[in-house]
mmCIF file of C-alpha atoms in Angstrom:
data_model
loop_
_atom_site.group_PDB
_atom_site.id
_atom_site.type_symbol
_atom_site.label_atom_id
_atom_site.label_comp_id
_atom_site.label_asym_id
_atom_site.label_seq_id
_atom_site.Cartn_x
_atom_site.Cartn_y
_atom_site.Cartn_z
ATOM 1 C CA MET A 278 292.235 92.691 210.048
ATOM 2 C CA GLN A 279 289.476 92.779 212.688
ATOM 3 C CA VAL A 280 288.174 96.032 211.169
ATOM 4 C CA LEU A 281 287.813 94.270 207.807
ATOM 5 C CA LYS A 282 285.928 91.413 209.471
ATOM 6 C CA ILE A 283 283.549 93.890 211.095
ATOM 7 C CA PHE A 284 282.925 95.449 207.679
ATOM 8 C CA GLU A 285 282.431 92.006 206.111
ATOM 9 C CA LEU A 286 279.711 91.265 208.658
ATOM 10 C CA PHE A 287 278.028 94.544 207.711
ATOM 11 C CA LEU A 288 277.962 93.441 204.060
ATOM 12 C CA LEU A 289 276.386 90.113 205.032
ATOM 13 C CA GLN A 290 273.317 91.783 206.525
ATOM 14 C CA PRO A 291 270.159 91.430 204.377
ATOM 15 C CA LEU A 292 269.111 95.056 204.899
ATOM 16 C CA VAL A 293 272.156 96.251 202.923
ATOM 17 C CA TRP A 294 271.243 94.178 199.886
ATOM 18 C CA LEU A 295 267.539 94.997 200.106
ATOM 19 C CA GLY A 296 268.431 98.690 200.098
ATOM 20 C CA LEU A 297 270.714 98.202 197.096
ATOM 21 C CA LEU A 298 268.004 96.264 195.257
ATOM 22 C CA ARG A 299 265.428 98.984 195.907
ATOM 23 C CA SER A 300 267.840 101.656 194.648
ATOM 24 C CA TYR A 301 268.512 99.594 191.515
ATOM 25 C CA LEU A 302 264.803 99.116 190.798
ATOM 26 C CA THR A 303 264.190 102.843 191.339
ATOM 27 C CA ALA A 304 266.939 103.755 188.868
ATOM 28 C CA LYS A 305 265.777 101.238 186.244
ATOM 29 C CA ARG A 306 262.175 102.440 186.549
ATOM 30 C CA ARG A 307 263.263 106.068 186.047
ATOM 31 C CA VAL A 308 265.389 105.313 182.986
ATOM 32 C CA LYS A 309 262.635 103.167 181.461
ATOM 33 C CA SER A 310 260.070 105.946 181.967
ATOM 34 C CA GLU A 311 262.381 108.538 180.377
ATOM 35 C CA ARG A 312 262.978 106.370 177.329
ATOM 36 C CA GLN A 313 259.286 105.607 176.992
ATOM 37 C CA HIS A 314 258.120 109.227 177.077
ATOM 38 C CA PHE A 315 261.119 111.136 175.671
ATOM 39 C CA GLN A 316 262.717 108.649 173.226
ATOM 40 C CA SER A 317 265.966 108.579 175.209
ATOM 41 C CA ALA A 318 266.996 108.648 178.849
ATOM 42 C CA ILE A 319 267.598 112.120 180.239
ATOM 43 C CA ASN A 320 270.220 110.654 182.552
ATOM 44 C CA PRO A 321 270.993 107.070 181.456
ATOM 45 C CA GLN A 322 273.329 106.457 184.389
ATOM 46 C CA LEU A 323 271.937 104.631 187.394
ATOM 47 C CA VAL A 324 272.728 107.547 189.702
ATOM 48 C CA GLU A 325 270.580 106.185 192.528
ATOM 49 C CA VAL A 326 272.775 103.068 192.681
ATOM 50 C CA HIS A 327 275.945 105.162 192.377
ATOM 51 C CA HIS A 328 274.911 107.314 195.343
ATOM 52 C CA PHE A 329 273.960 104.231 197.366
ATOM 53 C CA LEU A 330 277.444 102.756 196.891
ATOM 54 C CA VAL A 331 279.580 105.902 197.092
ATOM 55 C CA ASP A 332 277.705 107.909 199.710
ATOM 56 C CA GLY A 333 277.914 105.019 202.122
ATOM 57 C CA LEU A 334 281.257 106.637 202.960
ATOM 58 C CA LEU A 335 279.182 109.217 204.833
ATOM 59 C CA GLY A 336 278.901 106.456 207.407
ATOM 60 C CA VAL A 337 282.569 107.020 208.307
ATOM 61 C CA LEU A 338 281.726 110.507 209.579
ATOM 62 C CA MET A 339 278.612 109.253 211.330
ATOM 63 C CA THR A 340 280.634 106.433 212.953
ATOM 64 C CA ILE A 341 283.159 108.933 214.315
ATOM 65 C CA ILE A 342 280.298 110.990 215.785
ATOM 66 C CA SER A 343 278.523 107.922 217.163
ATOM 67 C CA LEU A 344 281.596 106.406 218.810
ATOM 68 C CA ALA A 345 282.693 109.796 220.154
ATOM 69 C CA LEU A 346 279.297 110.087 221.848
ATOM 70 C CA GLY A 347 279.611 106.515 223.091
ATOM 71 C CA LEU A 348 276.220 105.465 221.704
ATOM 72 C CA VAL A 349 275.224 102.091 223.096
ATOM 73 C CA VAL A 350 272.416 99.985 221.625
ATOM 74 C CA ALA A 351 270.893 96.710 222.775
ATOM 75 C CA PRO A 352 271.551 93.707 220.499
ATOM 76 C CA ILE A 353 267.856 92.752 220.538
ATOM 77 C CA TRP A 354 266.929 96.241 219.314
ATOM 78 C CA VAL A 355 269.415 95.884 216.437
ATOM 79 C CA VAL A 356 267.668 92.693 215.318
ATOM 80 C CA ILE A 357 264.223 94.291 215.646
ATOM 81 C CA TYR A 358 265.334 97.380 213.732
ATOM 82 C CA GLU A 359 266.809 95.421 210.838
ATOM 83 C CA VAL A 360 263.685 93.268 210.496
ATOM 84 C CA VAL A 361 261.353 96.281 210.623
ATOM 85 C CA ALA A 362 263.517 98.283 208.196
ATOM 86 C CA ALA A 363 263.719 95.359 205.755
ATOM 87 C CA ILE A 364 259.941 94.922 205.787
ATOM 88 C CA SER A 365 259.377 98.666 205.420
ATOM 89 C CA LEU A 366 261.566 98.778 202.308
ATOM 90 C CA ILE A 367 259.040 96.489 200.679
ATOM 91 C CA ILE A 368 255.695 97.884 201.848
ATOM 92 C CA ILE A 369 256.090 101.528 202.988
ATOM 93 C CA PRO A 370 256.298 104.550 200.598
ATOM 94 C CA GLY A 371 259.832 105.863 200.237
ATOM 95 C CA ALA A 372 259.214 109.265 201.846
ATOM 96 C CA LEU A 373 258.448 107.716 205.223
ATOM 97 C CA VAL A 374 260.682 104.628 205.203
ATOM 98 C CA PRO A 375 263.679 105.633 207.386
ATOM 99 C CA VAL A 376 261.989 107.519 210.239
ATOM 100 C CA THR A 377 258.945 105.248 210.247
ATOM 101 C CA ALA A 378 261.084 102.112 210.437
ATOM 102 C CA PHE A 379 263.186 103.672 213.185
ATOM 103 C CA GLY A 380 260.170 104.682 215.266
ATOM 104 C CA LEU A 381 258.412 101.337 214.806
ATOM 105 C CA SER A 382 261.512 99.441 215.910
ATOM 106 C CA TRP A 383 261.505 101.274 219.255
ATOM 107 C CA LEU A 384 257.764 100.710 219.626
ATOM 108 C CA VAL A 385 258.249 96.955 219.166
ATOM 109 C CA TYR A 386 261.207 97.039 221.562
ATOM 110 C CA TRP A 387 259.042 98.797 224.178
ATOM 111 C CA ILE A 388 256.210 96.278 223.750
ATOM 112 C CA MET A 389 258.667 93.439 224.413
ATOM 113 C CA SER A 390 259.874 94.952 227.683
ATOM 114 C CA PRO A 391 258.242 93.095 230.623
ATOM 115 C CA GLU A 392 258.913 95.977 233.012
ATOM 116 C CA LEU A 393 256.949 98.434 230.874
ATOM 117 C CA THR A 394 254.088 96.545 229.183
ATOM 118 C CA THR A 395 251.737 93.705 230.044
ATOM 119 C CA VAL A 396 252.415 92.257 226.588
ATOM 120 C CA GLY A 397 256.102 91.865 227.430
ATOM 121 C CA GLY A 398 255.242 90.221 230.742
ATOM 122 C CA ALA A 399 252.859 87.775 229.094
ATOM 123 C CA LEU A 400 255.448 86.839 226.466
ATOM 124 C CA GLN A 401 258.064 86.326 229.182
ATOM 125 C CA ARG A 402 255.773 83.935 231.054
ATOM 126 C CA HIS A 403 255.498 81.874 227.867
ATOM 127 C CA GLY A 404 259.258 81.543 227.577
ATOM 128 C CA VAL A 405 259.878 84.262 224.941
ATOM 129 C CA ALA A 406 263.155 86.159 225.458
ATOM 130 C CA MET A 407 262.394 89.725 226.476
ATOM 131 C CA THR A 408 264.181 93.072 226.292
ATOM 132 C CA SER A 409 265.264 95.510 228.968
ATOM 133 C CA MET A 410 264.836 99.238 228.418
ATOM 134 C CA SER A 411 266.492 102.133 230.217
ATOM 135 C CA GLY A 412 266.326 105.887 229.851
ATOM 136 C CA ASN A 413 269.935 106.116 228.655
ATOM 137 C CA LEU A 414 269.203 103.588 225.913
ATOM 138 C CA VAL A 415 266.326 105.692 224.560
ATOM 139 C CA VAL A 416 268.483 108.836 224.726
ATOM 140 C CA ASN A 417 270.999 107.048 222.507
ATOM 141 C CA GLY A 418 268.095 106.215 220.216
ATOM 142 C CA LEU A 419 267.217 109.910 219.966
ATOM 143 C CA LEU A 420 270.796 110.688 218.932
ATOM 144 C CA LEU A 421 270.715 107.917 216.318
ATOM 145 C CA LEU A 422 267.467 109.378 214.996
ATOM 146 C CA ALA A 423 269.243 112.740 214.747
ATOM 147 C CA ILE A 424 271.929 111.032 212.639
ATOM 148 C CA VAL A 425 269.226 109.647 210.310
ATOM 149 C CA LEU A 426 267.680 113.105 209.908
ATOM 150 C CA ALA A 427 271.015 114.920 209.532
ATOM 151 C CA ALA A 428 272.233 112.496 206.867
ATOM 152 C CA THR A 429 268.983 113.008 204.926
ATOM 153 C CA ALA A 430 269.418 116.795 205.123
ATOM 154 C CA VAL A 431 272.992 116.482 203.843
ATOM 155 C CA LEU A 432 271.875 114.326 200.913
ATOM 156 C CA LEU A 433 269.062 116.706 199.944
ATOM 157 C CA ARG A 434 271.355 119.731 200.084
ATOM 158 C CA HIS A 435 274.350 118.089 198.404
ATOM 159 C CA TYR A 436 272.286 116.562 195.585
ATOM 160 C CA ASP A 437 269.787 119.385 195.137
ATOM 161 C CA TYR A 438 270.455 119.238 191.379
ATOM 162 C CA GLU A 439 269.060 115.685 191.256
ATOM 163 C CA GLY A 440 265.373 114.888 190.899
ATOM 164 C CA ARG A 441 264.962 116.879 187.670
ATOM 165 C CA SER A 442 263.674 113.958 185.625
ATOM 166 C CA PRO A 443 260.170 114.841 184.312
ATOM 167 C CA GLN A 444 257.366 112.377 184.991
ATOM 168 C CA LEU A 445 254.191 112.859 182.962
ATOM 169 C CA GLN A 446 251.027 113.121 185.056
ATOM 170 C CA PRO A 447 247.843 113.971 183.063
ATOM 171 C CA ASP A 448 245.172 115.906 184.955
ATOM 172 C CA GLN A 449 241.471 115.035 185.054
ATOM 173 C CA ARG A 450 240.881 116.824 181.740
ATOM 174 C CA GLY A 451 243.678 114.947 180.024
ATOM 175 C CA LYS A 452 246.040 117.930 179.910
ATOM 176 C CA ARG A 453 249.663 116.879 180.185
ATOM 177 C CA LEU A 454 251.387 117.880 183.414
ATOM 178 C CA VAL A 455 254.832 117.109 184.788
ATOM 179 C CA ARG A 456 256.080 116.308 188.261
ATOM 180 C CA TYR A 457 259.630 115.877 189.562
ATOM 181 C CA GLN A 458 260.804 113.398 192.175
ATOM 182 C CA TRP A 459 263.891 113.281 194.393
ATOM 183 C CA GLN A 460 264.350 109.730 195.556
ATOM 184 C CA GLN A 461 267.372 108.311 197.331
ATOM 185 C CA LEU A 462 267.857 105.717 200.037
ATOM 186 C CA LEU A 463 271.152 104.740 201.648
ATOM 187 C CA VAL A 464 272.146 102.115 204.183
ATOM 188 C CA LEU A 465 274.901 103.786 206.203
ATOM 189 C CA PRO A 466 277.370 101.682 208.215
ATOM 190 C CA VAL A 467 277.245 103.548 211.530
ATOM 191 C CA GLY A 468 279.469 102.217 214.320
ATOM 192 C CA VAL A 469 277.718 101.679 217.667
ATOM 193 C CA LEU A 470 278.620 99.937 220.933
ATOM 194 C CA VAL A 471 276.927 96.702 221.954
ATOM 195 C CA PRO A 472 277.195 95.894 225.702
ATOM 196 C CA GLY A 473 278.378 92.524 226.990
ATOM 197 C CA ASP A 474 279.965 89.715 225.017
ATOM 198 C CA TRP A 475 276.826 88.881 223.021
ATOM 199 C CA LEU A 476 278.580 89.198 219.676
ATOM 200 C CA HIS A 477 281.708 87.456 220.934
ATOM 201 C CA ALA A 478 279.658 84.507 222.195
ATOM 202 C CA THR A 479 278.053 84.188 218.753
ATOM 203 C CA ILE A 480 281.183 84.909 216.680
ATOM 204 C CA SER A 481 284.310 83.790 218.539
ATOM 205 C CA TRP A 482 286.746 86.106 216.765
ATOM 206 C CA TRP A 483 284.680 89.247 217.422
ATOM 207 C CA PRO A 484 286.771 91.829 219.331
ATOM 208 C CA VAL A 485 285.671 92.790 222.855
ATOM 209 C CA PHE A 486 287.117 95.664 224.893
ATOM 210 C CA MET A 487 286.599 96.835 228.447
ATOM 211 C CA VAL A 488 285.493 100.249 229.696
ATOM 212 C CA GLY A 489 285.848 100.176 233.466
ATOM 213 C CA GLU A 490 284.128 96.997 234.511
ATOM 214 C CA ARG A 491 281.876 96.766 231.453
ATOM 215 C CA SER A 492 282.649 94.970 228.191
ATOM 216 C CA PHE A 493 281.590 96.244 224.758
ATOM 217 C CA SER A 494 281.759 95.213 221.125
ATOM 218 C CA ILE A 495 281.659 97.492 218.079
ATOM 219 C CA LEU A 496 278.947 96.824 215.508
ATOM 220 C CA LEU A 497 278.395 98.535 212.152
ATOM 221 C CA LEU A 498 274.671 99.219 212.343
ATOM 222 C CA PRO A 499 273.024 99.372 208.874
ATOM 223 C CA LEU A 500 271.178 102.656 209.354
ATOM 224 C CA LEU A 501 268.547 103.406 206.730
ATOM 225 C CA VAL A 502 268.467 107.071 205.635
ATOM 226 C CA GLY A 503 266.966 109.073 202.788
ATOM 227 C CA THR A 504 263.533 110.013 201.485
ATOM 228 C CA SER A 505 261.335 110.236 198.398
ATOM 229 C CA VAL A 506 259.604 113.567 197.694
ATOM 230 C CA ARG A 507 257.885 115.192 194.727
ATOM 231 C CA VAL A 508 257.102 118.636 193.389
ATOM 232 C CA TYR A 509 254.433 119.560 190.890
ATOM 233 C CA LYS A 510 254.706 123.355 190.840
ATOM 234 C CA GLN A 511 257.995 124.463 192.417
ATOM 235 C CA LEU A 512 261.488 124.467 191.005
ATOM 236 C CA PRO A 513 262.931 121.150 192.209
ATOM 237 C CA GLN A 514 266.311 122.514 193.271
ATOM 238 C CA ILE A 515 264.770 125.222 195.458
ATOM 239 C CA ALA A 516 262.243 122.800 196.950
ATOM 240 C CA TRP A 517 264.946 120.279 197.895
ATOM 241 C CA ARG A 518 267.025 122.993 199.588
ATOM 242 C CA GLN A 519 264.047 124.186 201.612
ATOM 243 C CA LEU A 520 263.234 120.630 202.662
ATOM 244 C CA ALA A 521 266.876 120.052 203.644
ATOM 245 C CA ALA A 522 266.680 123.103 205.916
ATOM 246 C CA ARG A 523 263.539 121.716 207.583
ATOM 247 C CA TYR A 524 265.236 118.369 208.126
ATOM 248 C CA GLY A 525 268.065 120.300 209.754
ATOM 249 C CA TRP A 526 265.656 121.940 212.216
ATOM 250 C CA VAL A 527 264.110 118.589 213.166
ATOM 251 C CA THR A 528 267.634 117.199 213.616
ATOM 252 C CA LEU A 529 268.391 120.031 216.023
ATOM 253 C CA ALA A 530 265.150 119.310 217.898
ATOM 254 C CA SER A 531 266.109 115.647 218.287
ATOM 255 C CA VAL A 532 269.551 116.581 219.615
ATOM 256 C CA LEU A 533 268.116 119.138 222.064
ATOM 257 C CA VAL A 534 265.578 116.616 223.357
ATOM 258 C CA ALA A 535 268.383 114.076 223.859
ATOM 259 C CA ILE A 536 270.532 116.613 225.740
ATOM 260 C CA ILE A 537 267.665 117.659 228.005
ATOM 261 C CA ALA A 538 266.724 114.015 228.604
ATOM 262 C CA ARG A 539 270.334 113.184 229.513
ATOM 263 C CA PHE A 540 270.154 115.507 232.508
ATOM 264 C CA ALA A 541 266.475 115.153 233.371
ATOM 265 C CA VAL A 542 265.007 112.193 235.218
ATOM 266 C CA LEU A 543 262.454 110.893 232.722
ATOM 267 C CA SER A 544 260.975 107.445 232.460
ATOM 268 C CA PRO A 545 261.546 105.391 229.284
ATOM 269 C CA GLN A 546 257.861 105.848 228.400
ATOM 270 C CA TRP A 547 258.244 109.637 228.367
ATOM 271 C CA LEU A 548 261.412 109.404 226.313
ATOM 272 C CA LEU A 549 259.701 107.131 223.790
ATOM 273 C CA ALA A 550 256.864 109.650 223.577
ATOM 274 C CA LEU A 551 259.421 112.361 222.791
ATOM 275 C CA MET A 552 260.978 110.142 220.118
ATOM 276 C CA GLY A 553 257.500 109.619 218.667
ATOM 277 C CA LEU A 554 257.077 113.407 218.617
ATOM 278 C CA ILE A 555 260.262 113.785 216.548
ATOM 279 C CA VAL A 556 258.982 111.141 214.105
ATOM 280 C CA VAL A 557 255.651 112.983 213.843
ATOM 281 C CA LEU A 558 257.523 116.267 213.255
ATOM 282 C CA THR A 559 259.322 114.594 210.346
ATOM 283 C CA TRP A 560 256.011 113.510 208.880
ATOM 284 C CA GLY A 561 254.833 117.076 209.447
ATOM 285 C CA ILE A 562 257.616 118.700 207.412
ATOM 286 C CA LEU A 563 256.904 116.291 204.559
ATOM 287 C CA ALA A 564 253.193 117.144 204.749
ATOM 288 C CA GLN A 565 254.035 120.864 204.859
ATOM 289 C CA HIS A 566 256.239 120.395 201.782
ATOM 290 C CA ARG A 567 253.316 118.848 199.886
ATOM 291 C CA TYR A 568 250.873 121.517 201.109
ATOM 292 C CA HIS A 569 253.179 124.369 200.060
ATOM 293 C CA ASP A 570 253.724 122.843 196.626
ATOM 294 C CA ARG A 571 249.998 122.226 196.102
ATOM 295 C CA HIS A 572 249.161 125.893 196.726
ATOM 296 C CA GLN A 573 251.554 127.370 194.169
ATOM 297 C CA GLN A 574 250.016 128.997 191.084
ATOM 298 C CA PHE A 575 252.500 127.694 188.530
ATOM 299 C CA ARG A 576 252.083 124.328 186.778
ATOM 300 C CA TYR A 577 254.459 122.408 184.506
ATOM 301 C CA SER A 578 251.830 121.991 181.806
ATOM 302 C CA ASP A 579 251.738 121.888 178.040
ATOM 303 C CA THR A 580 251.276 125.297 176.446
ATOM 304 C CA GLU A 581 249.587 126.545 173.276
ATOM 305 C CA GLN A 582 252.070 129.347 172.625
ATOM 306 C CA GLY A 583 255.681 128.217 172.390
ATOM 307 C CA VAL A 584 257.146 125.005 173.805
ATOM 308 C CA ARG A 585 257.783 124.430 177.501
ATOM 309 C CA VAL A 586 261.134 123.227 178.826
ATOM 310 C CA ILE A 587 260.455 120.235 181.099
ATOM 311 C CA GLY A 588 263.929 118.725 181.237
ATOM 312 C CA LEU A 589 267.602 119.578 180.721
ATOM 313 C CA ARG A 590 270.052 116.779 179.996
ATOM 314 C CA PRO A 591 273.305 117.167 181.963
ATOM 315 C CA HIS A 592 276.610 117.808 180.198
ATOM 316 C CA THR A 593 275.018 119.127 176.980
ATOM 317 C CA PRO A 594 274.965 122.574 175.294
ATOM 318 C CA ALA A 595 271.713 123.250 177.179
ATOM 319 C CA ASP A 596 273.877 123.852 180.271
ATOM 320 C CA LYS A 597 275.088 127.106 178.670
ATOM 321 C CA LEU A 598 271.678 128.457 177.665
ATOM 322 C CA ASN A 599 270.656 129.824 181.086
ATOM 323 C CA LEU A 600 267.345 127.961 180.881
ATOM 324 C CA ASP A 601 265.364 126.554 183.755
ATOM 325 C CA LEU A 602 262.543 124.072 184.093
ATOM 326 C CA GLY A 603 259.199 125.612 183.191
ATOM 327 C CA ASP A 604 260.596 128.215 180.769
ATOM 328 C CA ILE A 605 258.700 128.613 177.477
ATOM 329 C CA ILE A 606 260.678 128.870 174.225
ATOM 330 C CA LEU A 607 258.818 131.259 171.918
ATOM 331 C CA GLU A 608 261.319 131.465 169.066
ATOM 332 C CA CYS A 609 264.211 129.312 167.879
ATOM 333 C CA ASN A 610 266.654 130.862 165.429
ATOM 334 C CA ARG A 611 264.137 133.737 165.034
ATOM 335 C CA GLN A 612 261.334 131.428 163.964
ATOM 336 C CA PRO A 613 258.163 131.047 166.108
ATOM 337 C CA VAL A 614 257.785 127.509 167.468
ATOM 338 C CA ASN A 615 254.717 125.864 168.998
ATOM 339 C CA THR A 616 255.544 122.161 168.730
ATOM 340 C CA GLU A 617 258.543 119.913 169.254
ATOM 341 C CA ALA A 618 258.721 119.268 165.495
ATOM 342 C CA GLU A 619 258.802 122.999 164.725
ATOM 343 C CA PHE A 620 261.516 123.495 167.330
ATOM 344 C CA TYR A 621 263.854 120.900 165.804
ATOM 345 C CA ALA A 622 263.072 122.095 162.283
ATOM 346 C CA ALA A 623 264.158 125.581 163.328
ATOM 347 C CA LEU A 624 267.325 124.164 164.891
ATOM 348 C CA LEU A 625 268.305 122.628 161.550
ATOM 349 C CA LYS A 626 268.320 126.116 159.999
ATOM 350 C CA SER A 627 271.552 126.806 161.909
ATOM 351 C CA PRO A 628 273.379 123.498 162.513
ATOM 352 C CA THR A 629 276.154 124.910 164.701
ATOM 353 C CA TYR A 630 274.470 127.671 166.709
ATOM 354 C CA VAL A 631 271.130 128.200 168.448
ATOM 355 C CA HIS A 632 269.404 131.487 169.265
ATOM 356 C CA LEU A 633 266.356 131.341 171.561
ATOM 357 C CA LYS A 634 263.709 133.808 172.677
ATOM 358 C CA VAL A 635 262.347 132.610 176.012
ATOM 359 C CA ARG A 636 259.673 133.615 178.509
ATOM 360 C CA ASN A 637 260.756 132.489 181.955
ATOM 361 C CA ARG A 638 258.670 131.602 185.030
ATOM 362 C CA GLN A 639 258.668 135.273 186.098
ATOM 363 C CA GLN A 640 257.077 136.184 182.722
ATOM 364 C CA GLU A 641 260.258 137.968 181.639
ATOM 365 C CA LEU A 642 261.471 137.763 178.040
ATOM 366 C CA ILE A 643 265.118 136.760 177.662
ATOM 367 C CA ILE A 644 267.411 136.025 174.730
ATOM 368 C CA THR A 645 269.960 133.233 175.025
ATOM 369 C CA GLU A 646 272.276 131.509 172.552
ATOM 370 C CA THR A 647 275.126 129.015 172.377
ATOM 371 C CA ALA A 648 277.061 126.777 170.019
ATOM 372 C CA ILE A 649 275.687 123.277 169.409
ATOM 373 C CA TYR A 650 277.059 120.040 168.016
ATOM 374 C CA ASN A 651 277.328 120.274 164.248
ATOM 375 C CA GLY A 652 274.521 118.354 162.570
ATOM 376 C CA ALA A 653 273.109 116.964 165.811
ATOM 377 C CA PRO A 654 270.196 119.182 166.951
ATOM 378 C CA HIS A 655 268.734 116.426 169.116
ATOM 379 C CA GLU A 656 271.884 116.561 171.266
ATOM 380 C CA LEU A 657 271.120 120.128 172.341
ATOM 381 C CA GLY A 658 269.870 118.696 175.651
ATOM 382 C CA ILE A 659 266.482 120.435 175.966
ATOM 383 C CA VAL A 660 263.569 118.131 176.773
ATOM 384 C CA LEU A 661 260.102 119.205 175.616
ATOM 385 C CA PHE A 662 256.635 117.709 175.563
ATOM 386 C CA THR A 663 256.556 115.291 172.637
ATOM 387 C CA ASP A 664 254.047 116.083 169.879
ATOM 388 C CA GLN A 665 250.733 114.325 170.350
ATOM 389 C CA GLU A 666 249.466 112.212 167.512
ATOM 390 C CA ASP A 667 246.119 113.182 166.009
#
């Protein structure tokens, strides 16, 4: 029963609902854009909301890891973190939300410490409640940051097939280009220890347990994880896997720094500087991702010869055609095609089967074919540039 009450308190925290609202708005905006530019939604399901609700179960694993490590956080830091994370959900771009909010929360916590900053001392003299920071507390923060990074890597790798919804982006000359965006935020319920009877004094029924001579409470911390990244020239699935691997390396760096700091005698200021370095490294891998994508030769652009594949609807006959984003269909049912209208006209020549001649991204010619729904060529599942009106 007490476990359910702890979970109920987690659901009452505003950050959870702000995260859900942002995921909902992201999903609705994607579906609206798909219907506006491609007549129908490529994936009409609100998958971003589905992942937010279902993948919160990842917090169970993270809670086991956190409690096994005995991660202790200060109650004042929890409040600061939730306020900063809630504000960041509104004003900061999605790619930098989780790590930026996490780093800023520790910066604010440091500023409010009278032992470490003159600002904290001045606030204390004016009667403002201050914080107390120790090296062990910051080490726990480094491990929590590793959890944020690891969870993001898991999401990118597990959902590498997501983020294949084309978004039209005309260039300076008006030529139609396409970009792809992977965007997912979660609020994970990660169990942490809160020292003292702070929670119990506020909520009388809150369970308190003793470890030696110290008392602790368990709190489900709403930990913000995820990112928002784009590609203009790479295959989305490959790009997301590469980015997941980089997140994994930064996770390892955060863990190694925490382990070294656990045995080294470092001041809280040095530990905060190391945490800031991990945050900067995360920004760096996102910048490197953008730089690498920008310097690729390929572009998802409209083409004069054939029709370019810019989207593949899931669970349609297109799944069996061995096509990929960026491929150019030169012939459909042995008829040359150069527009969307010509493509669907050629499909109607054979209402139950499709035969395609395709030039892939490696400039190789391939032949592919499959059965299609009788009398429903538009349900083939291939998304092309729509024909421009004269």
